[in-house]
PDB file of C-alpha atoms in Angstrom:
ATOM      1  CA  UNK A   2    -161.923 -67.293-119.499  1.00  0.00           C
ATOM      2  CA  UNK A   3    -158.383 -68.294-120.190  1.00  0.00           C
ATOM      3  CA  UNK A   4    -155.354 -66.888-118.648  1.00  0.00           C
ATOM      4  CA  UNK A   5    -156.849 -65.292-115.603  1.00  0.00           C
ATOM      5  CA  UNK A   6    -154.108 -63.799-113.334  1.00  0.00           C
ATOM      6  CA  UNK A   7    -154.902 -64.155-109.567  1.00  0.00           C
ATOM      7  CA  UNK A   8    -152.735 -62.007-107.397  1.00  0.00           C
ATOM      8  CA  UNK A   9    -152.979 -62.432-103.641  1.00  0.00           C
ATOM      9  CA  UNK A  10    -151.902 -59.669-101.340  1.00  0.00           C
ATOM     10  CA  UNK A  11    -151.603 -61.203 -97.568  1.00  0.00           C
ATOM     11  CA  UNK A  12    -150.144 -59.517 -94.638  1.00  0.00           C
ATOM     12  CA  UNK A  13    -150.988 -58.728 -90.896  1.00  0.00           C
ATOM     13  CA  UNK A  14    -153.812 -56.641 -89.836  1.00  0.00           C
ATOM     14  CA  UNK A  15    -152.801 -52.913 -90.352  1.00  0.00           C
ATOM     15  CA  UNK A  16    -149.931 -53.724 -92.519  1.00  0.00           C
ATOM     16  CA  UNK A  17    -151.054 -51.720 -95.466  1.00  0.00           C
ATOM     17  CA  UNK A  18    -152.178 -54.588 -97.759  1.00  0.00           C
ATOM     18  CA  UNK A  19    -155.581 -53.109 -98.370  1.00  0.00           C
ATOM     19  CA  UNK A  20    -153.956 -49.678 -99.210  1.00  0.00           C
ATOM     20  CA  UNK A  21    -151.781 -51.679-101.749  1.00  0.00           C
ATOM     21  CA  UNK A  22    -154.686 -53.329-103.303  1.00  0.00           C
ATOM     22  CA  UNK A  23    -156.555 -50.007-103.588  1.00  0.00           C
ATOM     23  CA  UNK A  24    -153.794 -48.359-105.214  1.00  0.00           C
ATOM     24  CA  UNK A  25    -153.454 -50.998-107.696  1.00  0.00           C
ATOM     25  CA  UNK A  26    -157.297 -51.066-108.378  1.00  0.00           C
ATOM     26  CA  UNK A  27    -157.329 -47.251-108.959  1.00  0.00           C
ATOM     27  CA  UNK A  28    -154.557 -47.452-111.515  1.00  0.00           C
ATOM     28  CA  UNK A  29    -156.646 -49.937-113.627  1.00  0.00           C
ATOM     29  CA  UNK A  30    -160.084 -48.037-113.026  1.00  0.00           C
ATOM     30  CA  UNK A  31    -162.446 -51.068-113.260  1.00  0.00           C
ATOM     31  CA  UNK A  32    -160.260 -53.301-115.654  1.00  0.00           C
ATOM     32  CA  UNK A  33    -159.428 -55.723-112.809  1.00  0.00           C
ATOM     33  CA  UNK A  34    -161.428 -57.465-110.262  1.00  0.00           C
ATOM     34  CA  UNK A  35    -161.202 -57.621-106.352  1.00  0.00           C
ATOM     35  CA  UNK A  36    -162.070 -60.139-103.663  1.00  0.00           C
ATOM     36  CA  UNK A  37    -161.538 -59.477 -99.875  1.00  0.00           C
ATOM     37  CA  UNK A  38    -161.196 -62.274 -97.414  1.00  0.00           C
ATOM     38  CA  UNK A  39    -162.843 -60.208 -94.835  1.00  0.00           C
ATOM     39  CA  UNK A  40    -166.218 -60.260 -96.743  1.00  0.00           C
ATOM     40  CA  UNK A  41    -166.120 -63.912 -96.350  1.00  0.00           C
ATOM     41  CA  UNK A  42    -166.442 -64.000 -92.524  1.00  0.00           C
ATOM     42  CA  UNK A  43    -168.909 -66.817 -91.533  1.00  0.00           C
ATOM     43  CA  UNK A  44    -172.453 -65.509 -90.846  1.00  0.00           C
ATOM     44  CA  UNK A  45    -173.377 -65.215 -87.184  1.00  0.00           C
ATOM     45  CA  UNK A  46    -176.968 -64.093 -87.088  1.00  0.00           C
ATOM     46  CA  UNK A  47    -178.021 -66.868 -84.785  1.00  0.00           C
ATOM     47  CA  UNK A  48    -175.189 -66.170 -82.231  1.00  0.00           C
ATOM     48  CA  UNK A  49    -176.003 -63.589 -79.375  1.00  0.00           C
ATOM     49  CA  UNK A  50    -174.110 -60.172 -79.902  1.00  0.00           C
ATOM     50  CA  UNK A  51    -172.105 -60.642 -76.664  1.00  0.00           C
ATOM     51  CA  UNK A  52    -170.822 -64.021 -78.183  1.00  0.00           C
ATOM     52  CA  UNK A  53    -170.254 -62.498 -81.548  1.00  0.00           C
ATOM     53  CA  UNK A  54    -167.828 -59.704 -79.886  1.00  0.00           C
ATOM     54  CA  UNK A  55    -165.731 -62.465 -78.439  1.00  0.00           C
ATOM     55  CA  UNK A  56    -165.356 -64.535 -81.684  1.00  0.00           C
ATOM     56  CA  UNK A  57    -161.567 -65.066 -82.736  1.00  0.00           C
ATOM     57  CA  UNK A  58    -161.739 -63.162 -86.046  1.00  0.00           C
ATOM     58  CA  UNK A  59    -158.006 -63.870 -86.865  1.00  0.00           C
ATOM     59  CA  UNK A  60    -158.273 -67.706 -86.855  1.00  0.00           C
ATOM     60  CA  UNK A  61    -158.815 -69.409 -90.209  1.00  0.00           C
ATOM     61  CA  UNK A  62    -161.948 -71.293 -88.829  1.00  0.00           C
ATOM     62  CA  UNK A  63    -163.527 -67.647 -88.855  1.00  0.00           C
ATOM     63  CA  UNK A  64    -163.919 -67.649 -92.497  1.00  0.00           C
ATOM     64  CA  UNK A  65    -165.986 -69.389 -95.292  1.00  0.00           C
ATOM     65  CA  UNK A  66    -162.858 -69.916 -97.355  1.00  0.00           C
ATOM     66  CA  UNK A  67    -164.744 -72.646 -99.289  1.00  0.00           C
ATOM     67  CA  UNK A  68    -166.963 -70.091-100.564  1.00  0.00           C
ATOM     68  CA  UNK A  69    -164.226 -67.929-101.432  1.00  0.00           C
ATOM     69  CA  UNK A  70    -162.217 -70.622-103.272  1.00  0.00           C
ATOM     70  CA  UNK A  71    -165.409 -71.639-105.279  1.00  0.00           C
ATOM     71  CA  UNK A  72    -165.849 -67.820-106.332  1.00  0.00           C
ATOM     72  CA  UNK A  73    -162.273 -67.602-107.490  1.00  0.00           C
ATOM     73  CA  UNK A  74    -162.794 -70.864-109.578  1.00  0.00           C
ATOM     74  CA  UNK A  75    -165.963 -69.075-110.954  1.00  0.00           C
ATOM     75  CA  UNK A  76    -164.031 -65.908-112.033  1.00  0.00           C
ATOM     76  CA  UNK A  77    -161.226 -67.968-113.584  1.00  0.00           C
ATOM     77  CA  UNK A  78    -164.035 -69.620-115.721  1.00  0.00           C
ATOM     78  CA  UNK A  79    -165.186 -66.215-116.737  1.00  0.00           C
ATOM     79  CA  UNK A  80    -168.459 -66.154-114.694  1.00  0.00           C
ATOM     80  CA  UNK A  81    -169.204 -63.127-112.506  1.00  0.00           C
ATOM     81  CA  UNK A  82    -169.896 -63.790-108.754  1.00  0.00           C
ATOM     82  CA  UNK A  83    -171.861 -62.175-105.923  1.00  0.00           C
ATOM     83  CA  UNK A  84    -169.486 -61.588-103.092  1.00  0.00           C
ATOM     84  CA  UNK A  85    -170.942 -61.568 -99.485  1.00  0.00           C
ATOM     85  CA  UNK A  86    -170.063 -58.371 -97.483  1.00  0.00           C
ATOM     86  CA  UNK A  87    -169.390 -57.951 -93.932  1.00  0.00           C
ATOM     87  CA  UNK A  88    -170.961 -55.576 -91.208  1.00  0.00           C
ATOM     88  CA  UNK A  89    -168.298 -54.916 -88.709  1.00  0.00           C
ATOM     89  CA  UNK A  90    -170.432 -53.051 -86.450  1.00  0.00           C
ATOM     90  CA  UNK A  91    -172.954 -56.033 -86.166  1.00  0.00           C
ATOM     91  CA  UNK A  92    -170.121 -58.778 -86.212  1.00  0.00           C
ATOM     92  CA  UNK A  93    -171.905 -60.876 -88.972  1.00  0.00           C
ATOM     93  CA  UNK A  94    -172.409 -60.575 -92.618  1.00  0.00           C
ATOM     94  CA  UNK A  95    -174.481 -57.717 -94.339  1.00  0.00           C
ATOM     95  CA  UNK A  96    -177.719 -58.307 -96.014  1.00  0.00           C
ATOM     96  CA  UNK A  97    -175.868 -56.652 -99.057  1.00  0.00           C
ATOM     97  CA  UNK A  98    -173.810 -58.553-101.690  1.00  0.00           C
ATOM     98  CA  UNK A  99    -171.233 -57.150-104.024  1.00  0.00           C
ATOM     99  CA  UNK A 100    -171.364 -57.774-107.668  1.00  0.00           C
ATOM    100  CA  UNK A 101    -167.769 -58.881-108.856  1.00  0.00           C
ATOM    101  CA  UNK A 102    -167.225 -59.059-112.679  1.00  0.00           C
ATOM    102  CA  UNK A 103    -165.100 -61.592-114.090  1.00  0.00           C
ATOM    103  CA  UNK A 104    -161.797 -60.221-115.630  1.00  0.00           C
ATOM    104  CA  UNK A 105    -158.239 -61.145-116.745  1.00  0.00           C
ATOM    105  CA  UNK A 106    -156.788 -60.148-113.379  1.00  0.00           C
ATOM    106  CA  UNK A 107    -158.309 -60.897-109.811  1.00  0.00           C
ATOM    107  CA  UNK A 108    -156.809 -59.493-106.682  1.00  0.00           C
ATOM    108  CA  UNK A 109    -157.340 -61.037-103.488  1.00  0.00           C
ATOM    109  CA  UNK A 110    -156.546 -59.508-100.176  1.00  0.00           C
ATOM    110  CA  UNK A 111    -156.510 -60.729 -96.568  1.00  0.00           C
ATOM    111  CA  UNK A 112    -154.643 -61.688 -93.411  1.00  0.00           C
ATOM    112  CA  UNK A 113    -154.901 -65.378 -94.017  1.00  0.00           C
ATOM    113  CA  UNK A 114    -154.895 -66.056 -97.823  1.00  0.00           C
ATOM    114  CA  UNK A 115    -151.457 -67.615 -97.828  1.00  0.00           C
ATOM    115  CA  UNK A 116    -152.321 -70.011 -94.737  1.00  0.00           C
ATOM    116  CA  UNK A 117    -154.738 -72.295 -96.591  1.00  0.00           C
ATOM    117  CA  UNK A 118    -153.018 -74.673 -99.303  1.00  0.00           C
ATOM    118  CA  UNK A 119    -156.125 -74.920-101.438  1.00  0.00           C
ATOM    119  CA  UNK A 120    -156.509 -71.220-101.627  1.00  0.00           C
ATOM    120  CA  UNK A 121    -152.737 -70.494-102.009  1.00  0.00           C
ATOM    121  CA  UNK A 122    -152.770 -72.910-104.883  1.00  0.00           C
ATOM    122  CA  UNK A 123    -155.102 -70.646-106.766  1.00  0.00           C
ATOM    123  CA  UNK A 124    -152.966 -67.749-106.583  1.00  0.00           C
ATOM    124  CA  UNK A 125    -150.319 -66.965-109.358  1.00  0.00           C
ATOM    125  CA  UNK A 126    -148.645 -64.436-107.582  1.00  0.00           C
ATOM    126  CA  UNK A 127    -148.413 -64.426-103.837  1.00  0.00           C
ATOM    127  CA  UNK A 128    -147.509 -61.032-102.084  1.00  0.00           C
ATOM    128  CA  UNK A 129    -146.908 -60.407 -98.397  1.00  0.00           C
ATOM    129  CA  UNK A 130    -146.908 -57.039 -97.061  1.00  0.00           C
ATOM    130  CA  UNK A 131    -144.343 -56.824 -94.152  1.00  0.00           C
ATOM    131  CA  UNK A 132    -144.727 -53.961 -91.513  1.00  0.00           C
ATOM    132  CA  UNK A 133    -143.554 -53.547 -88.055  1.00  0.00           C
ATOM    133  CA  UNK A 134    -145.846 -54.694 -85.228  1.00  0.00           C
ATOM    134  CA  UNK A 135    -145.942 -51.117 -83.682  1.00  0.00           C
ATOM    135  CA  UNK A 136    -147.151 -49.469 -86.767  1.00  0.00           C
ATOM    136  CA  UNK A 137    -149.551 -52.333 -87.617  1.00  0.00           C
ATOM    137  CA  UNK A 138    -151.444 -51.843 -84.024  1.00  0.00           C
ATOM    138  CA  UNK A 139    -151.467 -48.210 -84.422  1.00  0.00           C
ATOM    139  CA  UNK A 140    -153.143 -48.493 -87.839  1.00  0.00           C
ATOM    140  CA  UNK A 141    -155.623 -50.876 -86.609  1.00  0.00           C
ATOM    141  CA  UNK A 142    -156.448 -48.632 -83.639  1.00  0.00           C
ATOM    142  CA  UNK A 143    -156.990 -45.797 -85.869  1.00  0.00           C
ATOM    143  CA  UNK A 144    -159.151 -47.869 -88.437  1.00  0.00           C
ATOM    144  CA  UNK A 145    -161.412 -49.511 -85.789  1.00  0.00           C
ATOM    145  CA  UNK A 146    -162.281 -46.454 -83.799  1.00  0.00           C
ATOM    146  CA  UNK A 147    -162.766 -44.183 -86.615  1.00  0.00           C
ATOM    147  CA  UNK A 148    -164.293 -46.464 -89.234  1.00  0.00           C
ATOM    148  CA  UNK A 149    -165.861 -49.323 -87.250  1.00  0.00           C
ATOM    149  CA  UNK A 150    -167.174 -47.633 -84.250  1.00  0.00           C
ATOM    150  CA  UNK A 151    -165.019 -49.698 -81.720  1.00  0.00           C
ATOM    151  CA  UNK A 152    -163.810 -48.206 -78.360  1.00  0.00           C
ATOM    152  CA  UNK A 153    -160.077 -48.147 -77.777  1.00  0.00           C
ATOM    153  CA  UNK A 154    -160.259 -50.532 -75.041  1.00  0.00           C
ATOM    154  CA  UNK A 155    -161.859 -53.234 -77.111  1.00  0.00           C
ATOM    155  CA  UNK A 156    -159.490 -52.822 -79.798  1.00  0.00           C
ATOM    156  CA  UNK A 157    -156.553 -53.180 -77.371  1.00  0.00           C
ATOM    157  CA  UNK A 158    -158.206 -56.194 -75.863  1.00  0.00           C
ATOM    158  CA  UNK A 159    -158.650 -57.810 -79.079  1.00  0.00           C
ATOM    159  CA  UNK A 160    -155.178 -57.189 -80.179  1.00  0.00           C
ATOM    160  CA  UNK A 161    -153.641 -58.806 -77.223  1.00  0.00           C
ATOM    161  CA  UNK A 162    -156.128 -61.650 -76.848  1.00  0.00           C
ATOM    162  CA  UNK A 163    -156.497 -62.839 -80.476  1.00  0.00           C
ATOM    163  CA  UNK A 164    -154.830 -60.587 -83.180  1.00  0.00           C
ATOM    164  CA  UNK A 165    -151.113 -60.792 -81.858  1.00  0.00           C
ATOM    165  CA  UNK A 166    -151.158 -64.452 -80.992  1.00  0.00           C
ATOM    166  CA  UNK A 167    -153.004 -65.354 -84.426  1.00  0.00           C
ATOM    167  CA  UNK A 168    -150.542 -63.147 -86.311  1.00  0.00           C
ATOM    168  CA  UNK A 169    -147.706 -65.215 -84.747  1.00  0.00           C
ATOM    169  CA  UNK A 170    -149.186 -68.421 -85.280  1.00  0.00           C
ATOM    170  CA  UNK A 171    -150.821 -68.264 -88.807  1.00  0.00           C
ATOM    171  CA  UNK A 172    -150.089 -65.008 -90.628  1.00  0.00           C
ATOM    172  CA  UNK A 173    -146.342 -64.554 -89.998  1.00  0.00           C
ATOM    173  CA  UNK A 174    -145.491 -68.479 -90.826  1.00  0.00           C
ATOM    174  CA  UNK A 175    -147.559 -67.929 -94.066  1.00  0.00           C
ATOM    175  CA  UNK A 176    -144.921 -65.466 -95.409  1.00  0.00           C
ATOM    176  CA  UNK A 177    -142.450 -68.366 -96.227  1.00  0.00           C
ATOM    177  CA  UNK A 178    -144.903 -69.127 -99.216  1.00  0.00           C
ATOM    178  CA  UNK A 179    -144.833 -65.389-100.617  1.00  0.00           C
ATOM    179  CA  UNK A 180    -143.172 -64.947-104.103  1.00  0.00           C
ATOM    180  CA  UNK A 181    -142.664 -60.972-103.177  1.00  0.00           C
ATOM    181  CA  UNK A 182    -142.303 -59.408 -99.846  1.00  0.00           C
ATOM    182  CA  UNK A 183    -143.170 -55.785 -99.736  1.00  0.00           C
ATOM    183  CA  UNK A 184    -141.949 -53.721 -96.854  1.00  0.00           C
ATOM    184  CA  UNK A 185    -144.175 -50.863 -95.508  1.00  0.00           C
ATOM    185  CA  UNK A 186    -147.215 -51.896 -97.668  1.00  0.00           C
ATOM    186  CA  UNK A 187    -149.448 -49.181 -99.384  1.00  0.00           C
ATOM    187  CA  UNK A 188    -146.580 -46.565 -99.055  1.00  0.00           C
ATOM    188  CA  UNK A 189    -144.135 -48.559-101.106  1.00  0.00           C
ATOM    189  CA  UNK A 190    -144.312 -47.042-104.612  1.00  0.00           C
ATOM    190  CA  UNK A 191    -141.656 -48.951-105.907  1.00  0.00           C
ATOM    191  CA  UNK A 192    -143.283 -52.377-105.281  1.00  0.00           C
ATOM    192  CA  UNK A 193    -146.633 -51.191-106.509  1.00  0.00           C
ATOM    193  CA  UNK A 194    -145.214 -49.777-109.703  1.00  0.00           C
ATOM    194  CA  UNK A 195    -143.653 -53.401-110.101  1.00  0.00           C
ATOM    195  CA  UNK A 196    -146.840 -55.016-109.672  1.00  0.00           C
ATOM    196  CA  UNK A 197    -148.660 -52.612-111.842  1.00  0.00           C
ATOM    197  CA  UNK A 198    -146.155 -53.575-114.645  1.00  0.00           C
ATOM    198  CA  UNK A 199    -146.994 -57.188-114.379  1.00  0.00           C
ATOM    199  CA  UNK A 200    -150.584 -56.719-114.569  1.00  0.00           C
ATOM    200  CA  UNK A 201    -150.514 -54.236-117.673  1.00  0.00           C
ATOM    201  CA  UNK A 202    -148.188 -56.913-119.490  1.00  0.00           C
ATOM    202  CA  UNK A 203    -151.073 -59.617-118.653  1.00  0.00           C
ATOM    203  CA  UNK A 204    -153.682 -57.280-119.922  1.00  0.00           C
ATOM    204  CA  UNK A 205    -152.116 -56.690-123.296  1.00  0.00           C
TER     205      UNK A 205
END
């Protein structure tokens, strides 16, 4: 498929990048495709649960980014892909897969998508959602406790031991590669409107 526009939405955990991506997807109602870096966490079926819990999920090595890159290349060539999905309660990949149809616009979202040079080179528009750290941790607590079945202590412990240091080491430095920096994330209707306008023009 010619002229496939790949838009990357990066930002720290809890920054609002997923909300921004959802708002964009909802506007186009199936006319564009989405890939999520979180779905490409490496499989850990062969690791005991107590070890899975202690995995550093915010380090680049936690992701099968090579598979993600190959899927982007397939979509850019006009071929549909089957994305893995991740089971956060079991800390490994789910047995389910998600069918992603090729389209003229592909949105990719994830904390580290601007960190990897090969992945970054495949993005036509690079967006970084920039949100204060205190807002991000509060959002993460609410999400992980309510939606992912985590305890408050485990969320705070993970934030202090891996999320915060990995954000400072890998996520925040990747901001310099962004074409657009969006404050507040999904709540920024002006920025969302600008991105929607860009996609609308590409789909004409």
